Tab-separated table of C-alpha atoms in Angstrom:
chain	number	residue	atom	x	y	z
A	1	MET	CA	45.525	24.818	49.621
A	2	PHE	CA	43.466	23.036	52.236
A	3	SER	CA	45.881	24.009	55.110
A	4	LEU	CA	45.690	27.651	53.763
A	5	ARG	CA	41.996	27.600	53.835
A	6	ARG	CA	42.149	26.430	57.458
A	7	ILE	CA	44.414	29.279	58.485
A	8	ILE	CA	42.239	31.891	56.843
A	9	PHE	CA	38.915	30.489	58.257
A	10	ARG	CA	40.043	29.430	61.798
A	11	PRO	CA	37.868	31.231	64.524
A	12	ARG	CA	39.326	33.939	66.517
A	13	ARG	CA	39.480	33.928	70.271
A	14	SER	CA	36.156	34.993	71.577
A	15	ASP	CA	33.408	34.011	74.032
A	16	ASN	CA	31.623	31.787	71.631
A	17	PRO	CA	31.754	28.052	72.940
A	18	LEU	CA	32.936	26.570	69.726
A	19	ALA	CA	35.764	29.256	69.472
A	20	LYS	CA	36.725	28.414	73.036
A	21	PHE	CA	36.905	24.727	72.192
A	22	PHE	CA	39.012	25.165	69.184
A	23	HIS	CA	41.693	27.314	70.900
A	24	ALA	CA	41.532	24.896	74.078
A	25	ASP	CA	41.780	21.818	71.674
A	26	LEU	CA	44.500	23.281	69.730
A	27	GLU	CA	46.725	23.884	72.894
A	28	LEU	CA	45.902	20.290	74.067
A	29	GLN	CA	47.267	19.005	70.605
A	30	ARG	CA	50.431	21.095	71.100
A	31	ILE	CA	51.087	19.747	74.582
A	32	ALA	CA	50.380	16.142	73.405
A	33	ASP	CA	52.860	16.630	70.403
A	34	ASP	CA	55.455	17.960	72.906
A	35	LEU	CA	55.036	14.773	74.992
A	36	ASP	CA	55.529	12.443	71.919
A	37	SER	CA	58.732	14.362	70.820
A	38	PHE	CA	61.010	13.237	73.612
A	39	ASP	CA	61.724	10.227	75.816
A	40	GLY	CA	60.143	10.797	79.194
A	41	SER	CA	62.299	8.274	80.950
A	42	LYS	CA	65.300	10.458	80.089
A	43	GLU	CA	63.820	13.810	81.067
A	44	PRO	CA	61.242	13.031	83.846
A	45	ASN	CA	60.953	16.457	85.200
A	46	ARG	CA	59.907	17.899	81.918
A	47	CYS	CA	57.678	14.898	81.269
A	48	GLN	CA	55.970	15.651	84.541
A	49	LYS	CA	55.325	19.228	84.041
A	50	LEU	CA	53.929	18.450	80.472
A	51	ILE	CA	51.542	15.924	82.077
A	52	GLU	CA	50.201	18.494	84.473
A	53	ARG	CA	49.658	20.828	81.628
A	54	LEU	CA	48.019	18.093	79.696
A	55	LYS	CA	45.561	17.452	82.468
A	56	LYS	CA	44.642	21.294	82.720
A	57	ALA	CA	44.322	21.288	78.955
A	58	GLN	CA	42.028	18.350	79.001
A	59	GLN	CA	39.888	19.988	81.609
A	60	ARG	CA	39.467	23.041	79.579
A	61	VAL	CA	38.488	21.116	76.421
A	62	MET	CA	35.943	19.269	78.410
A	63	GLU	CA	34.477	22.453	80.012
A	64	SER	CA	34.057	23.850	76.434
A	65	VAL	CA	32.271	20.531	75.329
A	66	TRP	CA	30.007	20.654	78.150
A	67	VAL	CA	28.950	24.202	77.389
A	68	ILE	CA	28.396	23.182	73.848
A	69	VAL	CA	26.162	20.268	74.986
A	70	LYS	CA	24.160	22.482	77.339
A	71	ASN	CA	23.615	25.001	74.472
A	72	SER	CA	22.664	22.543	71.973
A	73	ILE	CA	20.776	19.677	73.626
A	74	PRO	CA	17.690	20.362	75.921
A	75	GLU	CA	18.212	19.319	79.425
A	76	GLU	CA	15.260	16.896	79.482
A	77	THR	CA	16.784	14.841	76.595
A	78	ARG	CA	20.195	14.634	78.030
A	79	ALA	CA	21.545	11.618	79.701
A	80	SER	CA	20.392	11.501	83.277
A	81	ARG	CA	23.070	12.388	86.056
A	82	GLN	CA	21.031	11.433	89.064
A	83	TYR	CA	23.493	8.687	89.966
A	84	ARG	CA	25.836	11.458	90.926
A	85	GLU	CA	23.971	11.652	94.237
A	86	LYS	CA	25.654	8.675	95.509
A	87	PHE	CA	29.091	9.759	94.574
A	88	PRO	CA	31.660	11.238	97.031
A	89	GLU	CA	31.156	15.047	97.094
A	90	GLU	CA	34.359	15.970	95.434
A	91	LEU	CA	33.642	13.887	92.464
A	92	ARG	CA	30.284	15.392	91.514
A	93	GLY	CA	29.926	17.750	88.467
A	94	ASP	CA	31.619	18.272	85.242
A	95	HIS	CA	34.743	19.481	86.967
A	96	PHE	CA	35.927	15.809	87.271
A	97	SER	CA	35.751	15.274	83.551
A	98	GLY	CA	39.223	16.288	82.789
A	99	GLN	CA	40.604	13.929	85.500
A	100	LEU	CA	38.357	11.175	84.170
A	101	TRP	CA	39.721	11.808	80.585
A	102	PHE	CA	43.299	11.369	81.684
A	103	ALA	CA	42.420	8.254	83.715
A	104	THR	CA	40.620	6.825	80.559
A	105	GLU	CA	43.691	7.462	78.391
A	106	CYS	CA	45.868	5.567	81.065
A	107	LEU	CA	43.487	2.894	81.108
A	108	ALA	CA	43.188	2.428	77.282
A	109	ALA	CA	47.176	2.376	77.140
A	110	GLY	CA	47.242	-0.638	79.474
A	111	SER	CA	47.968	1.031	82.877
A	112	ASN	CA	45.884	-0.231	85.953
A	113	VAL	CA	44.581	1.848	88.802
A	114	PRO	CA	46.475	0.912	91.997
A	115	ASN	CA	44.690	-1.738	94.039
A	116	HIS	CA	42.087	-2.095	91.423
A	117	ILE	CA	43.570	-4.427	88.913
A	118	LEU	CA	40.410	-6.475	88.256
A	119	GLU	CA	38.274	-3.272	87.872
A	120	SER	CA	40.745	-1.785	85.523
A	121	GLU	CA	40.594	-4.872	83.276
A	122	GLU	CA	36.832	-4.687	83.249
A	123	LEU	CA	36.869	-1.061	82.395
A	124	ARG	CA	39.681	-1.135	79.590
A	125	PRO	CA	37.315	-1.991	76.602
A	126	HIS	CA	34.828	0.755	77.700
A	127	ALA	CA	37.746	3.245	78.111
A	128	ARG	CA	38.913	2.595	74.515
A	129	GLN	CA	35.290	3.006	73.261
A	130	ILE	CA	34.740	6.196	74.985
A	131	LEU	CA	38.050	7.486	73.579
A	132	LYS	CA	37.004	6.721	70.088
A	133	VAL	CA	33.764	8.546	70.733
A	134	LEU	CA	35.583	11.597	72.283
A	135	ALA	CA	37.938	11.613	69.212
A	136	THR	CA	35.076	11.573	66.715
A	137	LEU	CA	33.357	14.494	68.568
A	138	ARG	CA	36.554	16.567	68.621
A	139	THR	CA	36.889	16.021	64.846
A	140	LYS	CA	33.287	17.133	64.245
A	141	LEU	CA	33.577	20.184	66.280
A	142	ARG	CA	36.811	21.226	64.873
A	143	ASP	CA	35.364	20.930	61.380
A	144	GLN	CA	32.310	22.986	62.412
A	145	CYS	CA	34.770	25.636	63.608
A	146	PHE	CA	35.940	26.268	60.196
A	147	LYS	CA	32.367	26.599	58.778
A	148	ASP	CA	30.062	28.546	61.150
A	149	ILE	CA	30.562	28.813	64.960
A	150	SER	CA	27.169	30.310	65.568
A	151	THR	CA	25.253	27.247	64.620
A	152	TYR	CA	25.106	23.432	65.513
A	153	PRO	CA	24.099	21.150	62.565
A	154	GLU	CA	21.848	18.292	63.205
A	155	ASP	CA	24.502	15.625	62.637
A	156	LEU	CA	26.883	17.462	65.239
A	157	ILE	CA	23.885	17.526	67.768
A	158	ASP	CA	23.414	13.824	67.235
A	159	THR	CA	27.119	13.242	67.945
A	160	LEU	CA	26.979	15.454	71.115
A	161	ARG	CA	24.080	13.531	72.436
A	162	TRP	CA	25.929	10.277	71.510
A	163	PHE	CA	28.859	11.453	73.333
A	164	ASP	CA	26.665	12.654	76.355
A	165	TYR	CA	25.016	9.127	76.777
A	166	ASN	CA	28.333	7.281	76.442
A	167	TRP	CA	30.237	9.534	78.859
A	168	ALA	CA	27.501	9.363	81.482
A	169	GLU	CA	27.616	5.519	81.205
A	170	PHE	CA	31.473	5.378	81.563
A	171	GLU	CA	31.441	7.983	84.306
A	172	TYR	CA	29.141	5.806	86.496
A	173	SER	CA	31.017	2.613	85.577
A	174	TYR	CA	34.385	4.121	86.559
A	175	ILE	CA	33.317	5.810	89.878
A	176	SER	CA	31.146	2.843	91.078
A	177	ARG	CA	34.118	0.465	90.631
A	178	MET	CA	36.840	2.819	91.947
A	179	CYS	CA	35.120	4.327	94.802
A	180	GLN	CA	32.690	3.144	97.506
A	181	ILE	CA	29.259	4.218	96.534
A	182	LYS	CA	26.646	4.780	99.241
A	183	THR	CA	23.280	3.079	99.245
A	184	PRO	CA	20.034	5.168	99.560
A	185	GLU	CA	19.770	3.980	103.185
A	186	GLU	CA	23.412	5.064	104.029
A	187	LEU	CA	22.622	8.473	102.410
A	188	TYR	CA	19.444	8.821	104.360
A	189	GLN	CA	21.320	7.980	107.671
A	190	GLN	CA	23.978	10.494	106.811
A	191	HIS	CA	21.303	13.069	106.282
A	192	LEU	CA	19.773	12.303	109.459
A	193	THR	CA	22.948	12.605	111.420
A	194	THR	CA	23.734	16.046	109.514
A	195	ILE	CA	20.412	17.403	110.759
A	196	LEU	CA	21.207	16.135	114.307
A	197	PHE	CA	24.532	17.926	114.099
A	198	SER	CA	22.894	21.153	112.784
A	199	GLU	CA	20.094	21.197	115.459
A	200	THR	CA	22.777	20.537	118.131
A	201	THR	CA	24.810	23.528	116.700
A	202	GLU	CA	21.802	25.841	116.749
A	203	ILE	CA	20.746	24.845	120.297
A	204	SER	CA	24.406	25.146	121.453
A	205	LEU	CA	24.591	28.731	120.002
A	206	ARG	CA	21.409	29.765	121.648
A	207	GLU	CA	22.683	28.457	125.008
A	208	LYS	CA	26.091	30.051	124.685
A	209	ILE	CA	27.779	26.711	124.842
A	210	ILE	CA	29.613	27.623	121.595
A	211	THR	CA	29.977	31.075	120.166
A	212	GLU	CA	29.379	32.685	116.870
A	213	GLU	CA	33.078	33.620	116.648
A	214	GLN	CA	33.985	30.076	116.818
A	215	MET	CA	31.542	29.312	113.952
A	216	ALA	CA	32.708	32.151	111.751
A	217	SER	CA	36.220	31.330	112.198
A	218	TYR	CA	35.724	27.464	111.693
A	219	ASP	CA	37.247	26.916	115.155
A	220	PRO	CA	38.870	23.394	114.845
A	221	VAL	CA	37.556	22.619	118.398
A	222	LEU	CA	34.099	22.378	117.009
A	223	MET	CA	35.096	19.511	114.904
A	224	VAL	CA	35.183	17.443	118.096
A	225	ALA	CA	32.829	19.502	119.935
A	226	ILE	CA	29.828	19.052	117.719
A	227	PRO	CA	29.671	15.320	117.528
A	228	ARG	CA	30.125	15.025	121.393
A	229	LEU	CA	27.330	17.454	121.987
A	230	ALA	CA	25.089	15.851	119.320
A	231	ILE	CA	25.234	12.624	121.453
A	232	VAL	CA	23.929	14.586	124.459
A	233	PHE	CA	21.159	16.338	122.489
A	234	GLY	CA	20.224	13.259	120.582
A	235	LEU	CA	19.678	11.307	123.698
A	236	GLN	CA	17.407	13.853	125.169
A	237	GLN	CA	15.109	14.032	122.144
A	238	GLU	CA	11.843	12.047	122.016
A	239	ASP	CA	11.395	10.134	118.802
A	240	GLY	CA	14.772	11.606	117.485
A	241	VAL	CA	17.748	10.240	115.594
A	242	LEU	CA	19.134	8.610	118.670
A	243	ASP	CA	15.751	7.262	120.267
A	244	LEU	CA	17.106	3.939	121.501
A	245	SER	CA	13.576	2.374	121.609
A	246	ARG	CA	13.779	2.126	117.888
A	247	ASP	CA	14.883	-0.937	116.086
A	248	LEU	CA	18.705	-1.134	115.626
A	249	SER	CA	18.640	-0.788	111.862
A	250	GLU	CA	16.809	2.622	112.267
A	251	ILE	CA	19.732	4.152	114.075
A	252	PRO	CA	22.548	5.706	112.054
A	253	VAL	CA	25.388	3.303	111.485
A	254	TYR	CA	27.855	5.621	113.179
A	255	PHE	CA	26.110	4.980	116.647
A	256	GLN	CA	25.096	1.266	116.179
A	257	PRO	CA	28.183	-0.239	117.671
A	258	HIS	CA	27.613	1.956	120.793
A	259	VAL	CA	24.055	1.265	121.595
A	260	THR	CA	24.600	-0.287	125.047
A	261	ILE	CA	26.904	2.504	126.227
A	262	LEU	CA	24.462	5.068	124.736
A	263	SER	CA	21.676	3.503	126.830
A	264	ASP	CA	23.793	3.906	129.987
A	265	ILE	CA	24.508	7.406	128.974
A	266	ARG	CA	20.828	8.148	128.586
A	267	HIS	CA	19.976	6.914	132.144
A	268	SER	CA	22.836	8.814	133.587
A	269	LEU	CA	21.691	12.018	131.847
A	270	VAL	CA	18.302	11.742	133.264
A	271	SER	CA	19.549	11.655	136.865
A	272	LEU	CA	21.358	14.906	136.474
A	273	SER	CA	19.998	18.439	137.225
A	274	ASP	CA	19.799	21.063	134.419
A	275	ASP	CA	22.859	22.826	135.892
A	276	HIS	CA	24.938	19.678	136.036
A	277	ARG	CA	23.899	18.821	132.429
A	278	GLN	CA	24.972	22.268	131.356
A	279	LEU	CA	28.395	22.009	132.952
A	280	LEU	CA	28.769	18.623	131.093
A	281	LYS	CA	28.053	20.248	127.776
A	282	GLU	CA	30.258	23.184	128.346
A	283	CYS	CA	33.008	20.799	129.165
A	284	LEU	CA	32.387	18.629	126.143
A	285	ALA	CA	32.512	21.764	124.087
A	286	SER	CA	35.838	22.996	125.283
A	287	SER	CA	37.390	19.442	125.595
A	288	VAL	CA	38.338	20.008	129.182
A	289	SER	CA	37.343	17.344	131.723
A	290	GLY	CA	39.487	18.360	134.693
A	291	VAL	CA	37.037	21.012	135.670
A	292	LEU	CA	34.354	18.439	136.546
A	293	GLN	CA	36.496	17.181	139.408
A	294	THR	CA	37.328	20.599	140.755
A	295	HIS	CA	34.074	22.554	140.221
A	296	SER	CA	33.117	24.109	143.493
A	297	THR	CA	29.407	23.468	142.981
A	298	VAL	CA	29.674	19.872	142.234
A	299	ASP	CA	29.995	17.186	145.088
A	300	GLN	CA	32.300	14.190	144.559
A	301	VAL	CA	29.415	11.812	143.632
A	302	VAL	CA	28.045	14.046	140.850
A	303	ALA	CA	31.743	14.928	139.804
A	304	ASP	CA	32.562	11.170	139.271
A	305	THR	CA	29.263	10.872	137.312
A	306	LEU	CA	30.077	13.715	135.127
A	307	GLN	CA	33.566	12.485	134.662
A	308	CYS	CA	32.366	9.091	133.567
A	309	LEU	CA	29.969	10.592	131.216
A	310	TYR	CA	32.528	12.896	129.597
A	311	LEU	CA	34.851	9.920	129.007
A	312	GLN	CA	31.999	7.697	127.443
A	313	ILE	CA	30.654	10.437	125.253
A	314	SER	CA	34.093	11.682	124.122
A	315	GLY	CA	34.992	7.952	123.389
A	316	ILE	CA	32.079	7.324	121.295
A	317	ALA	CA	32.471	10.660	119.289
A	318	ASP	CA	36.195	10.072	118.831
A	319	GLN	CA	35.703	6.624	117.516
A	320	MET	CA	33.093	8.185	115.045
A	321	ILE	CA	35.747	10.596	113.785
A	322	THR	CA	38.427	7.939	113.505
A	323	HIS	CA	36.381	5.425	111.601
A	324	ASN	CA	34.095	7.729	109.585
A	325	ALA	CA	36.506	10.699	108.915
A	326	LYS	CA	35.264	11.320	105.351
A	327	ASP	CA	31.420	11.228	106.295
A	328	LEU	CA	32.051	13.379	109.462
A	329	ARG	CA	33.879	15.848	107.383
A	330	GLN	CA	30.986	16.141	104.939
A	331	MET	CA	28.449	16.294	107.645
A	332	LEU	CA	30.299	18.967	109.632
A	333	GLN	CA	30.862	21.031	106.466
A	334	HIS	CA	27.016	21.175	105.924
A	335	THR	CA	26.660	21.978	109.697
A	336	PHE	CA	28.970	24.942	109.394
A	337	LYS	CA	27.264	26.192	106.289
A	338	MET	CA	23.776	26.096	107.881
A	339	ASN	CA	24.649	27.745	110.896
A	340	GLN	CA	27.021	30.566	109.893
A	341	PRO	CA	26.418	33.904	111.479
A	342	CYS	CA	24.943	36.345	109.004
A	343	GLU	CA	24.203	40.023	109.298
A	344	PRO	CA	23.101	42.758	106.898
A	345	ASP	CA	26.560	44.183	106.880
A	346	ASP	CA	28.230	40.623	106.748
A	347	LEU	CA	26.417	39.075	103.929
A	348	ILE	CA	28.033	35.908	102.512
A	349	ILE	CA	25.974	33.925	100.155
A	350	ILE	CA	27.136	30.205	100.067
A	351	THR	CA	25.385	28.045	97.570
A	352	LYS	CA	26.079	24.457	96.890
A	353	THR	CA	23.929	21.957	95.294
A	354	ASP	CA	24.594	18.278	96.528
A	355	GLU	CA	22.890	15.414	98.078
A	356	MET	CA	21.589	17.858	100.965
A	357	GLY	CA	20.060	20.021	98.295
A	358	GLN	CA	20.700	23.883	98.086
A	359	ILE	CA	22.378	25.103	101.279
A	360	THR	CA	22.623	28.633	102.425
A	361	PRO	CA	23.563	30.318	105.758
A	362	ARG	CA	20.949	30.332	108.401
A	363	GLY	CA	20.322	32.926	111.022
A	364	ASN	CA	19.327	36.581	110.003
A	365	GLN	CA	16.259	36.886	107.777
A	366	GLU	CA	18.279	39.364	105.752
A	367	CYS	CA	20.213	36.581	104.403
A	368	ALA	CA	17.821	36.504	101.370
A	369	GLU	CA	19.056	36.228	97.824
A	370	PRO	CA	20.499	39.637	96.926
A	371	SER	CA	18.788	41.621	94.207
A	372	GLY	CA	19.577	44.266	91.795
A	373	SER	CA	23.333	45.157	91.572
A	374	ASP	CA	24.198	42.905	94.411
A	375	ARG	CA	23.043	39.834	92.439
A	376	ILE	CA	25.718	37.116	91.658
A	377	SER	CA	26.455	37.150	87.945
A	378	THR	CA	28.649	34.847	85.722
A	379	SER	CA	31.251	36.672	83.641
A	380	SER	CA	32.297	35.321	80.211
A	381	THR	CA	35.238	33.600	81.605
A	382	GLY	CA	32.940	31.340	83.731
A	383	HIS	CA	34.038	32.795	87.048
A	384	VAL	CA	31.313	34.062	89.523
A	385	THR	CA	31.854	37.777	90.203
A	386	ASP	CA	30.141	40.606	91.893
A	387	THR	CA	28.366	42.710	89.201
A	388	CYS	CA	29.284	45.926	90.996
A	389	GLU	CA	32.981	45.198	90.935
A	390	GLU	CA	34.996	44.413	87.754
A	391	THR	CA	38.601	43.640	88.888
A	392	ASP	CA	41.240	40.899	88.096
A	393	PRO	CA	39.883	37.510	89.669
A	394	ILE	CA	42.751	37.455	92.197
A	395	SER	CA	43.556	41.135	92.688
A	396	PRO	CA	42.796	42.236	96.252
A	397	THR	CA	40.642	45.326	96.565
A	398	SER	CA	39.892	47.487	99.620
A	399	ARG	CA	36.546	46.053	100.853
A	400	HIS	CA	34.067	47.469	103.306
A	401	GLU	CA	31.560	44.729	102.977
A	402	ALA	CA	31.787	40.922	102.704
A	403	PRO	CA	32.530	39.432	99.179
A	404	VAL	CA	30.212	37.115	97.441
A	405	TRP	CA	31.970	33.594	97.664
A	406	VAL	CA	32.541	31.828	94.496
A	407	PRO	CA	30.684	28.490	94.762
A	408	ASP	CA	32.887	25.298	95.127
A	409	SER	CA	31.284	23.889	91.903
A	410	GLU	CA	32.684	26.856	89.786
A	411	ALA	CA	36.342	26.285	90.697
A	412	THR	CA	38.471	23.366	89.397
A	413	SER	CA	41.930	24.975	90.136
A	414	CYS	CA	43.390	27.232	92.528
A	415	ALA	CA	43.020	30.905	91.641
A	416	SER	CA	46.545	31.774	92.357
A	417	CYS	CA	48.946	28.709	91.452
A	418	GLN	CA	46.420	27.245	88.901
A	419	GLU	CA	46.982	23.699	90.509
A	420	SER	CA	43.993	21.447	89.994
A	421	PHE	CA	41.957	20.581	93.131
A	422	THR	CA	41.978	16.846	93.793
A	423	LEU	CA	41.135	14.483	96.763
A	424	ILE	CA	44.241	15.818	98.576
A	425	ARG	CA	44.488	19.411	97.322
A	426	ARG	CA	41.337	20.864	98.996
A	427	LYS	CA	39.390	24.075	98.377
A	428	HIS	CA	39.628	27.037	100.532
A	429	HIS	CA	37.889	30.554	100.343
A	430	CYS	CA	39.601	33.716	100.923
A	431	ARG	CA	37.325	35.707	103.255
A	432	HIS	CA	38.556	39.019	101.562
A	433	CYS	CA	38.232	38.362	97.928
A	434	GLY	CA	35.755	35.437	97.941
A	435	LYS	CA	37.800	33.388	95.425
A	436	ILE	CA	38.929	29.797	95.914
A	437	PHE	CA	42.537	28.621	96.586
A	438	CYS	CA	44.392	25.757	97.680
A	439	GLN	CA	45.763	25.275	101.345
A	440	SER	CA	49.368	26.532	100.201
A	441	CYS	CA	48.047	29.798	98.789
A	442	THR	CA	45.877	30.498	101.944
A	443	THR	CA	48.214	29.964	104.721
A	444	ASN	CA	47.734	33.542	106.161
A	445	THR	CA	45.041	35.231	108.336
A	446	ALA	CA	43.966	38.789	108.673
A	447	SER	CA	41.382	40.867	110.687
A	448	LEU	CA	38.635	42.157	108.289
A	449	SER	CA	36.373	45.171	109.209
A	450	PHE	CA	33.258	43.688	107.611
A	451	THR	CA	33.263	40.449	109.624
A	452	LYS	CA	31.199	40.079	112.873
A	453	THR	CA	34.217	38.654	114.589
A	454	ARG	CA	37.318	40.536	114.971
A	455	ARG	CA	39.362	37.414	115.000
A	456	PRO	CA	41.825	36.830	112.246
A	457	VAL	CA	40.258	34.825	109.373
A	458	ARG	CA	41.680	32.892	106.433
A	459	VAL	CA	42.979	35.137	103.370
A	460	CYS	CA	44.922	34.330	100.317
A	461	ASP	CA	48.448	35.379	100.084
A	462	ARG	CA	47.765	38.356	97.699
A	463	CYS	CA	45.102	39.644	100.023
A	464	HIS	CA	47.176	39.211	102.996
A	465	SER	CA	50.081	41.078	101.308
A	466	PHE	CA	47.662	43.880	100.299
A	467	LEU	CA	45.957	44.069	103.723
A	468	SER	CA	49.400	43.888	105.736
A	469	GLN	CA	50.237	47.420	104.534
A	470	ALA	CA	47.134	48.726	106.378
A	471	ALA	CA	47.052	46.028	109.010
A	472	PRO	CA	50.428	44.849	109.991
A	473	SER	CA	49.011	42.819	112.843
A	474	SER	CA	47.936	39.963	110.505
A	475	SER	CA	48.994	36.716	111.843
A	476	ARG	CA	50.265	33.419	110.375
A	477	ALA	CA	47.636	30.610	109.969
A	478	THR	CA	48.358	27.429	111.762
């Protein structure tokens, strides 16, 4: 009788958060039952596939839970998440909850995180406690689904608040033990270096040292050129980031080991004429040093000085890239976003909230927030879409204007293959549809009519297939 009642009163699939939770949780239980029904050591392939499905199902359940939490608990009374400002960029936001849940299950079962055995032992009791809290919450949410999915009783809200605080505490404990967390001073130095990179890029664009086409196509040459040019521009600034008259502790840690060489570089730059400094910048931007020795307007003494400067600056920048690859990638990512060329007919809104704040493309003043029918809206499925276009999330359409990009924070898995994004599987935007895909699903490029540059840009496989019929000249990405 009790089971019959549950069949009759079970919620139908709808946009209601509790209904979404119910069906996501039901799917999770089915996958968990499948995993328990056979010996994984005898069928490893089947086991691995079910584990991948389990992770995705856990993420869907957590997404539904966080929607319910946001709808039922005022933001000011929720557990603070300010600690996330110290996290690596890819671990911020609730999109990490599914992966953290799976890691918690492994810890509670006795597994250890590789190379973190002591930390795993410390976290194990906390992991078991948070799983009990989560199980209690799931039970109460399921019970409410059979009563009234339009209301949140007070006892359920109390359980949600209890879970919110416990989850925040465990999240911070786990990440702070498993990942290197930056101190406020380290974050501040990273911000200063990002500002230096951005100002360098802005000046380089104005002086035609680098081009807008390179910025629009994310030319890999710029990944090396911008740190090199930043050294030159920084040393020429008074009271700037690379003001060597400051105390060593006030100079960003990326440059501290090279202060002596930087001092020599600064003295050499002062002795050069404006034309020779410009030639040096152009060679640094193009990663070509041989032209310094053969340039017709440069005598041998100056050529030797320029060659020495090129090698010294390149050596410092290359060591920064080698020893601080993760930080450099984040700083360059912000730099590219802040200096993307933007025109009225090439409007791409990129919004991302992180430790740098809200970042949108610079340039044209017409890059303001769109209004009316051009605004970004969120559909019932949680995807960001263009209100003037209602199409399948990954179906290409014939565009004559730039799409609105889906924010990184809105995507937890590839829009094509549905594989979850991780530290290894990175996010890539298709320039034609604006959706987010993995590297494997965006290996193609195509020339798009609405971009300022006519050079091929990254597109997803489906858009490439669609566009190839009209533009057979699309090329393969390298």
